[in-house]
Coordinates of C-alpha atoms in Angstrom, one line a residue:
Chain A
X1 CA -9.3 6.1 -12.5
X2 CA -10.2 6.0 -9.0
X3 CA -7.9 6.8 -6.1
X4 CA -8.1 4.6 -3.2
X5 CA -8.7 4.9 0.4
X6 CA -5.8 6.2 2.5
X7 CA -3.7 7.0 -0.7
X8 CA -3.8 10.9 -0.4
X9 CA -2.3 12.3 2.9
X10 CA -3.2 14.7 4.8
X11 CA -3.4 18.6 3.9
X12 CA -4.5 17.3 0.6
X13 CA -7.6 15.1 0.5
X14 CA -8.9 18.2 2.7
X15 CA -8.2 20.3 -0.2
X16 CA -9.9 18.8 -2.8
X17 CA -13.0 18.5 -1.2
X18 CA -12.7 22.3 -0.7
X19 CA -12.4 22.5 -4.3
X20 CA -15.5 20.1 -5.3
X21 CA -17.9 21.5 -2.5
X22 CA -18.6 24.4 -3.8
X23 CA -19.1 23.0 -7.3
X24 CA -21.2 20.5 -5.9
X25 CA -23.8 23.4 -4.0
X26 CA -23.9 24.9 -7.3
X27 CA -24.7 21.6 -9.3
X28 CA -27.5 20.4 -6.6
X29 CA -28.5 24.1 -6.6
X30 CA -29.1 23.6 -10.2
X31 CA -30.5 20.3 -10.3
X32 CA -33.7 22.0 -7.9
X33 CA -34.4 24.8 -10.1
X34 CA -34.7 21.5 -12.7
X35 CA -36.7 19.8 -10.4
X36 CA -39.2 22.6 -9.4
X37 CA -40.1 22.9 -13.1
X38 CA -40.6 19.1 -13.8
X39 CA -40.7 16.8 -11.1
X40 CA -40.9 13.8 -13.2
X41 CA -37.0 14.5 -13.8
X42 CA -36.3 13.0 -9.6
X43 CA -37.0 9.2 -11.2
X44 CA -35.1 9.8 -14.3
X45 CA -31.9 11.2 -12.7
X46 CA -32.1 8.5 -10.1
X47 CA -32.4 5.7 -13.0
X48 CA -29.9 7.6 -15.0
X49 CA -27.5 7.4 -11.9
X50 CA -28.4 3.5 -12.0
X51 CA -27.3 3.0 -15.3
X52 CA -23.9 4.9 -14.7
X53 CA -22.9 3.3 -12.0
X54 CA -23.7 -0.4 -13.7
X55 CA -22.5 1.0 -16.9
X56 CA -19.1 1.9 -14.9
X57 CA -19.3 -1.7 -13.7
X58 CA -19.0 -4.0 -16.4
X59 CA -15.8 -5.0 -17.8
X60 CA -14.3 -3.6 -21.3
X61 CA -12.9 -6.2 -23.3
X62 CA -9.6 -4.8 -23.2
X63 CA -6.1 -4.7 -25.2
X64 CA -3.7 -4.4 -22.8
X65 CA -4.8 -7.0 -20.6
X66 CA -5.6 -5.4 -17.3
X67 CA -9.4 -4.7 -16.4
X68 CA -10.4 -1.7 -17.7
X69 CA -14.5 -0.3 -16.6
X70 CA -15.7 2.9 -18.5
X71 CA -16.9 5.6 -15.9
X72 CA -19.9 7.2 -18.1
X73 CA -19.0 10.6 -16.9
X74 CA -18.6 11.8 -20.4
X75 CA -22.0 10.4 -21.5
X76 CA -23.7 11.4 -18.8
X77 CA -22.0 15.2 -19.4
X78 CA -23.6 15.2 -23.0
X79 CA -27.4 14.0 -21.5
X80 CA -27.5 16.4 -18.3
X81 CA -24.7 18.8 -18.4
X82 CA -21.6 19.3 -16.2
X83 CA -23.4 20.7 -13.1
X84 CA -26.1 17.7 -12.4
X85 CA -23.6 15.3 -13.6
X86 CA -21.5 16.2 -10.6
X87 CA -23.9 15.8 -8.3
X88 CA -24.7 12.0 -9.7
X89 CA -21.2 11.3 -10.0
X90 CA -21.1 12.1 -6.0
X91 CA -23.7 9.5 -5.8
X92 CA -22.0 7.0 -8.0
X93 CA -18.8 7.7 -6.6
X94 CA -20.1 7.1 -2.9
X95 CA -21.7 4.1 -4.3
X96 CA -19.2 2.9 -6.2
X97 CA -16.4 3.0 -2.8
X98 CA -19.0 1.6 -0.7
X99 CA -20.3 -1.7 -3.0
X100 CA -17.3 -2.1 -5.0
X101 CA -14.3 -1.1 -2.5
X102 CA -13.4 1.1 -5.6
X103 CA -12.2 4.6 -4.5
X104 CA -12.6 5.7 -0.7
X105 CA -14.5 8.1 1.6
X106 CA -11.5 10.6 2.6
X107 CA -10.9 10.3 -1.6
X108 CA -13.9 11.0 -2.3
X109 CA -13.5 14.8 -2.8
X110 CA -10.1 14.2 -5.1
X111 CA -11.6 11.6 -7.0
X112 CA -15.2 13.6 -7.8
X113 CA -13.1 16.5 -9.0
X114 CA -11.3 14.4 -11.3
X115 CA -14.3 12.2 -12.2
X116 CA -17.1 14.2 -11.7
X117 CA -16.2 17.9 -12.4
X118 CA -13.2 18.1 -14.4
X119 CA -14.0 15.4 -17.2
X120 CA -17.5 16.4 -17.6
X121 CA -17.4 19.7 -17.9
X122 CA -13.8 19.6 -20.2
X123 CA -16.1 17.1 -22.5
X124 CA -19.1 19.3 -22.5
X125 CA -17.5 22.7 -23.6
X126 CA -16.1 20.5 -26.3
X127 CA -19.6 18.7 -27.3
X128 CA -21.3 22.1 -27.7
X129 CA -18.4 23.8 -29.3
X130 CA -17.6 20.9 -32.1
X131 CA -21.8 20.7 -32.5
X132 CA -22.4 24.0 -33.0
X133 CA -19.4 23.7 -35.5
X134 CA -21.5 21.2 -37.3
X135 CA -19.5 18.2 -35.8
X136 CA -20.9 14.5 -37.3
X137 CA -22.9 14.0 -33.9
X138 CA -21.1 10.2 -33.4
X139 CA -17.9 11.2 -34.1
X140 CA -18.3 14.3 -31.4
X141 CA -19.8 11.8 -28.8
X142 CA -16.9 9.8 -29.7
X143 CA -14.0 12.7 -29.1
X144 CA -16.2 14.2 -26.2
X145 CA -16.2 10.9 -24.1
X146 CA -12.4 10.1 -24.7
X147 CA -11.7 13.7 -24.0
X148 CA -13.6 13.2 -20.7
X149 CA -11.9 10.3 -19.9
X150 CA -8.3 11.8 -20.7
X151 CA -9.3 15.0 -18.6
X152 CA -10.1 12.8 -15.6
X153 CA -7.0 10.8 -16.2
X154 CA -4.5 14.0 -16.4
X155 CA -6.4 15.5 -13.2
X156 CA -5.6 12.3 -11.3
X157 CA -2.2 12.5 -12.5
X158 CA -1.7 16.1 -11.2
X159 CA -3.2 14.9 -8.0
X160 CA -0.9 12.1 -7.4
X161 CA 2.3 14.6 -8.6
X162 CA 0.5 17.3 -6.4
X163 CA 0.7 15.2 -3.1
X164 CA 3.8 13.2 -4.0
X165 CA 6.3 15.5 -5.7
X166 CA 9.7 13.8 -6.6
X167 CA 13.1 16.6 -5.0
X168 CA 10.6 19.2 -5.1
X169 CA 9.3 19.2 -8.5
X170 CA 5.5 18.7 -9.3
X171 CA 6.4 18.1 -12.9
X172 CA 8.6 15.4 -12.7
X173 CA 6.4 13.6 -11.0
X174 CA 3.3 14.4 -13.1
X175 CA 5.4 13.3 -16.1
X176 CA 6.2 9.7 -14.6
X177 CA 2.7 8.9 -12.7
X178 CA 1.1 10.2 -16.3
X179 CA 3.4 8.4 -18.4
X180 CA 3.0 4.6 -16.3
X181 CA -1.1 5.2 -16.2
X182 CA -1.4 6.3 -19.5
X183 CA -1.0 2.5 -21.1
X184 CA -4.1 1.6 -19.5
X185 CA -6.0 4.8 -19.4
X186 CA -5.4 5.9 -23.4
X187 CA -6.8 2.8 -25.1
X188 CA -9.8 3.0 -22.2
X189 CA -10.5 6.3 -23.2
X190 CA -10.8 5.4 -26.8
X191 CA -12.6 2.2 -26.1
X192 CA -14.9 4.1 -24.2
X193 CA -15.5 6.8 -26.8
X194 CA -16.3 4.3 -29.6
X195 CA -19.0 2.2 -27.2
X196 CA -20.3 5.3 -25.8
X197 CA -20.8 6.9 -29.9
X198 CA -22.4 3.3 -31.0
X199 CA -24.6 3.1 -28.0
X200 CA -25.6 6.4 -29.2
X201 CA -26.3 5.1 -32.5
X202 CA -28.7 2.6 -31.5
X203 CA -30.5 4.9 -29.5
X204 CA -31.1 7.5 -32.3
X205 CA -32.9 4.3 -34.8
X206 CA -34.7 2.7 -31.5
X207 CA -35.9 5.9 -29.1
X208 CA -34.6 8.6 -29.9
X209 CA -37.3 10.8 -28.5
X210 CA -35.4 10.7 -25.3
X211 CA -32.2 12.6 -26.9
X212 CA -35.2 15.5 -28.2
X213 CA -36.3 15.4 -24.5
X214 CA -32.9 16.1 -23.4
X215 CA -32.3 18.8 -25.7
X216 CA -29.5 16.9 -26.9
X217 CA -30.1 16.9 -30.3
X218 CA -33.3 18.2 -32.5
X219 CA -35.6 16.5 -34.3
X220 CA -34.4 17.6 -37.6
X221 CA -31.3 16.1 -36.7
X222 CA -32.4 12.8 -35.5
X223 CA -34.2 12.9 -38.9
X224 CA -31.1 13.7 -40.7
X225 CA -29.2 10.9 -38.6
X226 CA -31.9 8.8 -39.2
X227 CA -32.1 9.2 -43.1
X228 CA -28.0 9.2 -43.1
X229 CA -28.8 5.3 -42.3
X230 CA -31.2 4.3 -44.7
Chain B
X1 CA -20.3 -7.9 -10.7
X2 CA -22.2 -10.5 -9.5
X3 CA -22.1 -9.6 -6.2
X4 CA -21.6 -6.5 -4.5
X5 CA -20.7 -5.9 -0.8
X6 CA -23.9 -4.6 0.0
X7 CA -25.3 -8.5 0.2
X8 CA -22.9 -9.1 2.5
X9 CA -23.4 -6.4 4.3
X10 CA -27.6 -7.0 4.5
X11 CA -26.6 -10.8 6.2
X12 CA -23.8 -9.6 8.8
X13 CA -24.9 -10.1 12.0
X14 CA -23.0 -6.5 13.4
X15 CA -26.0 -4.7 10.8
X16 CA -28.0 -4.7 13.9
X17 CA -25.6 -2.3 16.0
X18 CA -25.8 1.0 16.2
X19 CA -25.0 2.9 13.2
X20 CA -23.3 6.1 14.7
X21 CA -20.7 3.6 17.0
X22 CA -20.0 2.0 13.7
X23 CA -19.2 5.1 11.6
X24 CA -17.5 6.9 14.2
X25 CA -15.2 3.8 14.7
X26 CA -14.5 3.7 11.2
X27 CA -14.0 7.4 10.9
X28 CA -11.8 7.9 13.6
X29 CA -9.6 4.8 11.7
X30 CA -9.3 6.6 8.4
X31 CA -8.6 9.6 10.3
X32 CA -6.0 8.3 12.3
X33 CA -4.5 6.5 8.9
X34 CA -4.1 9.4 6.9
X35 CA -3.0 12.1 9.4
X36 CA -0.2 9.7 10.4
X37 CA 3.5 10.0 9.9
X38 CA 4.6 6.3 11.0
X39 CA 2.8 3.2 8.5
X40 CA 2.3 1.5 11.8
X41 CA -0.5 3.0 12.7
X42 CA -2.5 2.4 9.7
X43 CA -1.1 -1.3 10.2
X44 CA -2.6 -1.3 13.7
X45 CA -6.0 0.1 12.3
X46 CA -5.9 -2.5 9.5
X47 CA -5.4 -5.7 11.8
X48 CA -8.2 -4.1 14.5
X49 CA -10.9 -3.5 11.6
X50 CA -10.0 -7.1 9.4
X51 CA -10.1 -9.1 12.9
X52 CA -13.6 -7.3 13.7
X53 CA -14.9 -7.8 10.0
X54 CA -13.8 -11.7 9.5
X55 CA -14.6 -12.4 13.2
X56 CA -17.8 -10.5 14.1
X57 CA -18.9 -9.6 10.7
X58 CA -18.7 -13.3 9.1
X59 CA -17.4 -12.2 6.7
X60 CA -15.6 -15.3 4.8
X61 CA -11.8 -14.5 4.8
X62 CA -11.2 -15.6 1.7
X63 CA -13.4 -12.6 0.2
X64 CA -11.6 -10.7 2.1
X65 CA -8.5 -11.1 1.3
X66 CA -9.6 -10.7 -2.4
X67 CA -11.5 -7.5 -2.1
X68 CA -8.1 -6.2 0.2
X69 CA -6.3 -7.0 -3.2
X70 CA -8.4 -5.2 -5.5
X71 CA -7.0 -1.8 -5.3
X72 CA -3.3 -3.5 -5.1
X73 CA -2.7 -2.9 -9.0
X74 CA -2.9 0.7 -9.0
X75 CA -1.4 0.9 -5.6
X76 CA 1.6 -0.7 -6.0
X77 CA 2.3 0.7 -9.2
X78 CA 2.0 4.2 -7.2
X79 CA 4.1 3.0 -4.6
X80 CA 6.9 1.8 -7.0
X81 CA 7.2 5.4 -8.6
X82 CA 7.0 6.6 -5.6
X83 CA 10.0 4.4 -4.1
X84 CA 12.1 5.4 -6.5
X85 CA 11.8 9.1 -7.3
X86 CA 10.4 10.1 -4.3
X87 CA 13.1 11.7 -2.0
X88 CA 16.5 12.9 -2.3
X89 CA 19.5 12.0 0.0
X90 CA 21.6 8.7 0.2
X91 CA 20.2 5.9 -2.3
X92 CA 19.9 2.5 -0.1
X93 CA 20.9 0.8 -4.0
X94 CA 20.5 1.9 -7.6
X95 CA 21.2 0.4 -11.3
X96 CA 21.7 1.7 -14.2
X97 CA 19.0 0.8 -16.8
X98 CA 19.3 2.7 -20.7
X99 CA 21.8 5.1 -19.5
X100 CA 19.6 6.4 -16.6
X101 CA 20.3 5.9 -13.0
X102 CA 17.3 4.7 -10.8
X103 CA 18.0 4.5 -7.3
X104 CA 16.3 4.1 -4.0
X105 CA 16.6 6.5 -1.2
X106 CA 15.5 6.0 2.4
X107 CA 12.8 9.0 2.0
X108 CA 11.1 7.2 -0.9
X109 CA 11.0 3.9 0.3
X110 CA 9.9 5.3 3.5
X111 CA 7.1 7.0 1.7
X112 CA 6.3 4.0 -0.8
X113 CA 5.8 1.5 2.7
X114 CA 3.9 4.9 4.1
X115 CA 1.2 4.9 1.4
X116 CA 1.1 1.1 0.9
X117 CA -0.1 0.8 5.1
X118 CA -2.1 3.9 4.7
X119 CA -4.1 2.4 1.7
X120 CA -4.4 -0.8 2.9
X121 CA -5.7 1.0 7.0
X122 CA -7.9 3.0 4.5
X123 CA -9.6 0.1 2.9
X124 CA -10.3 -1.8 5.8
X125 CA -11.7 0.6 7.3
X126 CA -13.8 0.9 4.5
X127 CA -14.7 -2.6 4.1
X128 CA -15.8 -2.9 7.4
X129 CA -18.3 -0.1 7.2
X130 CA -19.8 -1.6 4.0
X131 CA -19.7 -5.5 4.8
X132 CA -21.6 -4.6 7.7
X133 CA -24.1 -1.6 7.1
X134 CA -25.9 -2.0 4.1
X135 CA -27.0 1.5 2.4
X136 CA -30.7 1.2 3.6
X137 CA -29.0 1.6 7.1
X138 CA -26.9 4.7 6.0
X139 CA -29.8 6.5 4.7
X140 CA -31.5 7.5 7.6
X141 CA -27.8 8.6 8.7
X142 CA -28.1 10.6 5.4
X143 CA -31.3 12.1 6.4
X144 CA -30.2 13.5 10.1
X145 CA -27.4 15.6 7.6
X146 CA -28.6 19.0 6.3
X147 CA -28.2 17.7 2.6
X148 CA -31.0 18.4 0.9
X149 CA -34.0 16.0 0.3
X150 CA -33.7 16.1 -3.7
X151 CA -30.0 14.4 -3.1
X152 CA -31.0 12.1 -0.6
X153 CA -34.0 11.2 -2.9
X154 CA -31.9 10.5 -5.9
X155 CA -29.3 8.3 -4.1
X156 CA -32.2 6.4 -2.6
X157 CA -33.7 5.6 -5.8
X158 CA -30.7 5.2 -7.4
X159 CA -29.9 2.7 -5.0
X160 CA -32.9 0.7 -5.6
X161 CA -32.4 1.4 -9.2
X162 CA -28.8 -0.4 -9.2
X163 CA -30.1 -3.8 -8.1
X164 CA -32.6 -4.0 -11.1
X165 CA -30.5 -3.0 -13.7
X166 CA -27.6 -5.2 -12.2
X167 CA -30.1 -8.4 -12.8
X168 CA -31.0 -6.9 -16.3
X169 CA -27.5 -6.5 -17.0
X170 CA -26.4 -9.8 -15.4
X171 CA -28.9 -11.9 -17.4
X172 CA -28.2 -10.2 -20.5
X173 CA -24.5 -11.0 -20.2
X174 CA -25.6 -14.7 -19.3
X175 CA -27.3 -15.0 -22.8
X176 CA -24.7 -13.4 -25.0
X177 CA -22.1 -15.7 -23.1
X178 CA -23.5 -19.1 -23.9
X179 CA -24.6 -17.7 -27.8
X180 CA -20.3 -17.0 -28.0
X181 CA -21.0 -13.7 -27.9
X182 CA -17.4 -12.6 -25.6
X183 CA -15.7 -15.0 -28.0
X184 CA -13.2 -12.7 -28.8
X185 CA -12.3 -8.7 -29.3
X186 CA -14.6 -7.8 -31.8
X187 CA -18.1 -9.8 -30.9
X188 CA -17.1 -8.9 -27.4
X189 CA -17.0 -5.2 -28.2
X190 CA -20.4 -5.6 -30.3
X191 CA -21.7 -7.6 -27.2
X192 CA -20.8 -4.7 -24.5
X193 CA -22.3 -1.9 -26.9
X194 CA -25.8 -4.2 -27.5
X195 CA -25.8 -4.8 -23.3
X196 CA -25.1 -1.2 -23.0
X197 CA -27.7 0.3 -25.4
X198 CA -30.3 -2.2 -24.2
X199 CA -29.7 -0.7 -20.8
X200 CA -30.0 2.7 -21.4
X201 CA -33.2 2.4 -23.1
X202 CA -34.6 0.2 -20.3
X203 CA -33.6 2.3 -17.9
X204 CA -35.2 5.0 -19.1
X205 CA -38.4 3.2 -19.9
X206 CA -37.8 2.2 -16.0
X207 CA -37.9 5.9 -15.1
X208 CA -41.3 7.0 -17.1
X209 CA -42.7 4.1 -15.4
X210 CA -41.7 4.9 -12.0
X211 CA -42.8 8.6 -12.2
X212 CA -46.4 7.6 -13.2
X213 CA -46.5 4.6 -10.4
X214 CA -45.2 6.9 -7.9
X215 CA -47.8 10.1 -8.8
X216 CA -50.4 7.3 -8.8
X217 CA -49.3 6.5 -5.1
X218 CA -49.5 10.5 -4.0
X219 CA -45.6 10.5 -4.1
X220 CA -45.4 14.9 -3.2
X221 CA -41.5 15.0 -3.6
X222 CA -40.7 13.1 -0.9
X223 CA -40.3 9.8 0.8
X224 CA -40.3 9.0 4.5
X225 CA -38.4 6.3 6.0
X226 CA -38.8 5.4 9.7
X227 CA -35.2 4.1 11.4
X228 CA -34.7 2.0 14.2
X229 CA -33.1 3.0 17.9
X230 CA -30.6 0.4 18.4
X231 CA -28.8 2.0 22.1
X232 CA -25.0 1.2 22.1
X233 CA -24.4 -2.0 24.6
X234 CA -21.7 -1.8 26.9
X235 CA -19.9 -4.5 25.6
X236 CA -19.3 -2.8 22.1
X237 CA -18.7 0.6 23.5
X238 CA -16.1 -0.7 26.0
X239 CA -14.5 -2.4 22.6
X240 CA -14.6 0.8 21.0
X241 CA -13.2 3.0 23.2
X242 CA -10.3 0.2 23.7
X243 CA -9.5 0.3 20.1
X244 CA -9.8 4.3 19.7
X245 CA -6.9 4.2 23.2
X246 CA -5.1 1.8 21.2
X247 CA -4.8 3.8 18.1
X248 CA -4.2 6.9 20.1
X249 CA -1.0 5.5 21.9
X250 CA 0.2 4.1 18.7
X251 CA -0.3 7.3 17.2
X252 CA 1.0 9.6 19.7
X253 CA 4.3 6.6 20.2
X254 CA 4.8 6.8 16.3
X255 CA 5.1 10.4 15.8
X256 CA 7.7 11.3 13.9
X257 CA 9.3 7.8 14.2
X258 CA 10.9 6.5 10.5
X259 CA 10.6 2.6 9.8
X260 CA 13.7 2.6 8.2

C-alpha cells in the first residue's frame, strides 16, 4: 500500500527517512560484504529487483473489485533476507514512483519503512522461526508473505494515524484508517500468500537448485518436497 | 502495464534540458507543497508543472489526466476520514448514521482539501520529472551522489532488466488471454501463478547468463557511463526563476491563511 506524493506533511516524511536511512547503510553495507565474496550475485540481485518490481506490477484478479498488485516484499524477504531486500525495495520503490506514478519521492522514506523494512523483516523472523519449527515449507511461505503484507499494511496505518491524529488521539485514527484499508489489503495479503506459496511450488519440481543456492531450503528437503509430490 | 512513463519520457522533447534545472524545479515544487499551510500553493505548483508537462512536454492530456487520477482511490478515501474525524470545534453539518454522530468540522475539512492539493501539487511534480527525464538521464545524476557504486549498479541493471521481463511478461499474458485463460477467478488465479513462476525462473536464467556475458566482456565491478553537458539557456532559466518567485509569494501570502 503505497503512500502518495504530497500526502505526508511536513515534520513527518522527514522522519521516516531518518528512520529507514540508517537501515538502509546497514542493508547496502551488507549486500557488499555479499558481493566481495561472489560477484556473480550484482546480476542476480539486479534481475531479482526486475522481477519484483514486474511481479508488483501485474494485476491480482481480485474479490473485492478494486485493483489490487502484490508488492513481493515478502518473497523476496525469504530469497535474500531483510537487510538486501531493503536496499532492492529502495530501488523498486524509486522505480516504481517514477514509471508507475505509484508512491512519491518526499514518500519514499515512509513508504520503504513500511514496504521495505517492516514487512520483510516481520515475515522473515517468522519464516525462520516456523521452519526451524518444522513448518510444511508452502504453507510457511504462505503465512510469511501474508504476514509481510499485513505488517506493511498496519505500518502504513500507523503512519497515516501518526501524521493525521483525530482530537489528539493516534489510536482512533489508527483504528478507522486500519479498519477502511483493511477490505482491500486482508484478501490481497491472502491472495498474495497463496500465489507466492504455488509459485514456490513450481519452482521446487522445475529448478529448484536456485532455492539450495539461496540457502533457502536444503537438498534433503527439496527431495522430501519433491517425493511428497510423486 | 503496457506502458510505463519512462516511454514517454524517452520521446519528450524537454529530455534534452538540463537535468539539474529540471530536478531542482521539481524539488523546490514538492518542497514548497508539503511544507505549506494554505492548499493554494500546492494548487499553484500543480497548474505551473501540468501546463509545462502537457505544453512543453507533449505529453497528450488525456494521459494526463488519467495518470493524475491514479492515486485518487486511496486518496480520497484518506481525505474522507480525515474530513470527518479530523479536528474538533464547531461541526459545519453532521448526521446521525447507527446511533453514531459523524460530523464535519472546519479543521477537518480544512485538512481533508489540505491533503487533497498537497497530493495532487505532489504528483505533478512528479509526473513532470518522469514524463520528461527518462532514468538513463537520472543515472549519471545518481553517479555525481556519494551512493555507492554497487547500488547504482543494481538500479542500473535492474532498470534494463525491467523492460525485458515486462515484454516476457506482456507476451505471456497475451497468450493466456486469447486461450481463456483470465476467464474467470480460478483460471485467472492459475494463470497469474504460471506467469509468475515462468518469470521467476527466467529471470534467473537471465541473471546466470548475464554474469557469464558480462565476465566475458572484462566487466571488473563496474560500468562507466559518459553524460552529456547540456548548459541551462536563458530562456528556461528566466522561466524557472519566474515560477520559483511565483511560488515564493504564494507561499509567503498564504501563510497561515485557512480556505474556509
Amino acid at each position: 500500500m503505497h503512500i502518495f506524493e504530497g500526502f505526508l506533511p511536513s515534520p513527518w516524511w522527514q522522519i521516516w527517512f531518518a528512520v529507514s536511512i540508517p537501515v538502509i547503510m546497514y542493508g547496502i553495507y551488507q549486500m557488499n560484504k555479499l558481493v566481495r565474496e561472489r560477484r556473480e550475485i550484482v546480476p542476480l540481485l539486479a534481475v531479482a529487483g526486475a522481477f519484483i518490481f514486474v511481479l508488483s506490477s501485474l494485476k491480482l484478479p481480485s474479490v473485492t473489485g478494486s485493483s489490487s498488485h502484490p508488492t513481493g516484499t515478502g518473497m523476496a524477504a525469504i530469497l535474500f533476507g531483510p537487510a538486501v531486500t531493503s536496499v532492492l525495495s529502495v530501488i523498486v520503490l524509486l522505480y516504481q514512483s517514477l514509471f508507475l506514478a505509484h508512491g512519491g519521492l518526499t514518500t519514499l522514506g515512509a513508504n520503504v519503512f513500511s514496504m521495505g523494512i517492516a514487512g520483510p523483516f516481520v515475515a522473515y523472523i517468522f519464516y525462520k522461526t516456523a521452519s526451524k519449527a518444522g513448518m510444511n515449507f508452502y504453507l510457511n511461505v504462505f503465512l510469511a508473505t501474508a504476514i509481510a503484507d499485513w505488517v506493511t499494511y498496519v505500518v502504513t496505518s500507523l503512519q497515516l494515524a501518526l501524521a493525521f491524529p483525530f482530537e489528539g488521539s493516534v489510536f482512533a485514527s489508527f483504528k478507522m484508517f486500519a479498519l477502511v484499508f483493511a477490505t482491500t489489503q486482508v484478501p490481497l495479503a491472502i491472495m498474495e500468500g497463496a500465489l507466492t506459496a504455488l509459485i514456490m511450488k513450481y519452482v521446487v519440481q522445475v529448478k529448484s537448485d536456485v532455492l539450495v543456492g539461496l540457502n533457502v531450503l536444503t537438498s534433503t528437503t527439496v527431495a522430501k518436497l519433491k517425493g511428497a509430490m510423486e | 502495464m503496457t506502458h510505463i512513463l519512462d516511454d514517454y519520457a524517452v520521446l519528450s522533447p524537454l529530455r534534452y534540458k538540463n537535468n539539474w534545472l529540471k530536478l531542482s524545479v521539481v524539488t523546490f515544487g514538492i518542497l514548497a507543497g508539503v511544507s505549506s499551510n494554505s492548499p493554494l500553493v500546492p494548487l499553484v505548483t500543480a497548474a505551473c508543472m501540468s501546463f509545462a508537462t502537457v505544453h512543453f512536454g507533449k505529453i497528450p492530456s488525456g494521459l494526463y489526466l488519467r495518470l493524475l487520477a491514479g492515486p485518487a482511490g486511496f486518496v480520497l478515501v484518506s481525505a474522507v476520514i480525515i474530513a470527518f474525524f479530523f479536528g474538533e470545534g464547531v461541526k459545519l453539518f453532521s448526521f446521525d448514521v447507527l446511533g453514531f454522530t459523524l460530523g464535519v468540522s472546519s479543521a477537518g475539512l480544512n485538512m481533508a482539501l489540505l491533503v487533497l492539493a498537497r497530493t495532487l501539487g505532489g504528483m505533478s511534480c512528479l509526473l513532470f520529472l518522469s514524463l520528461t527525464t527518462p532514468m538513463i538521464e537520472l543515472f549519471s545524476v545518481l553517479k555525481t551522489t556519494k551512493l555507492p557504486d554497487s547500488f547504482i549498479e543494481i538500479s542500473m541493471m535492474m532498470y534494463r532488466y525491467i523492460f525485458v521481463f515486462m515484454e516476457v511478461a506482456m507476451g505471456v499474458k497475451y497468450a493466456q488471454t486469447v486461450r481463456l485463460g483470465y476467464k474467470d477467478f480460478r483460471t485467472s488465479f492459475r494463470s497469474v501463478v504460471m506467469l509468475g513462476t515462468n518469470l521467476f525462473i527466467r529471470s534467473w536464467e537471465q541473471g546466470e547468463k548475464l554474469y557469464v556475458s558480462m565476465n566475458s566482456r572484462c566487466y571488473d565491478g563496474k560500468l562507466t557511463m559518459l553524460d552529456e553537458k547540456r548548459p541551462v539557456k536563458l530562456p528556461e532559466a528566466v522561466l524557472a526563476c519566474g515560477y520559483f518567485v511565483l511560488v515564493m509569494f504564494v507561499f509567503l501570502y498564504t501563510r497561515g491563511m485557512p480556505l474556509i
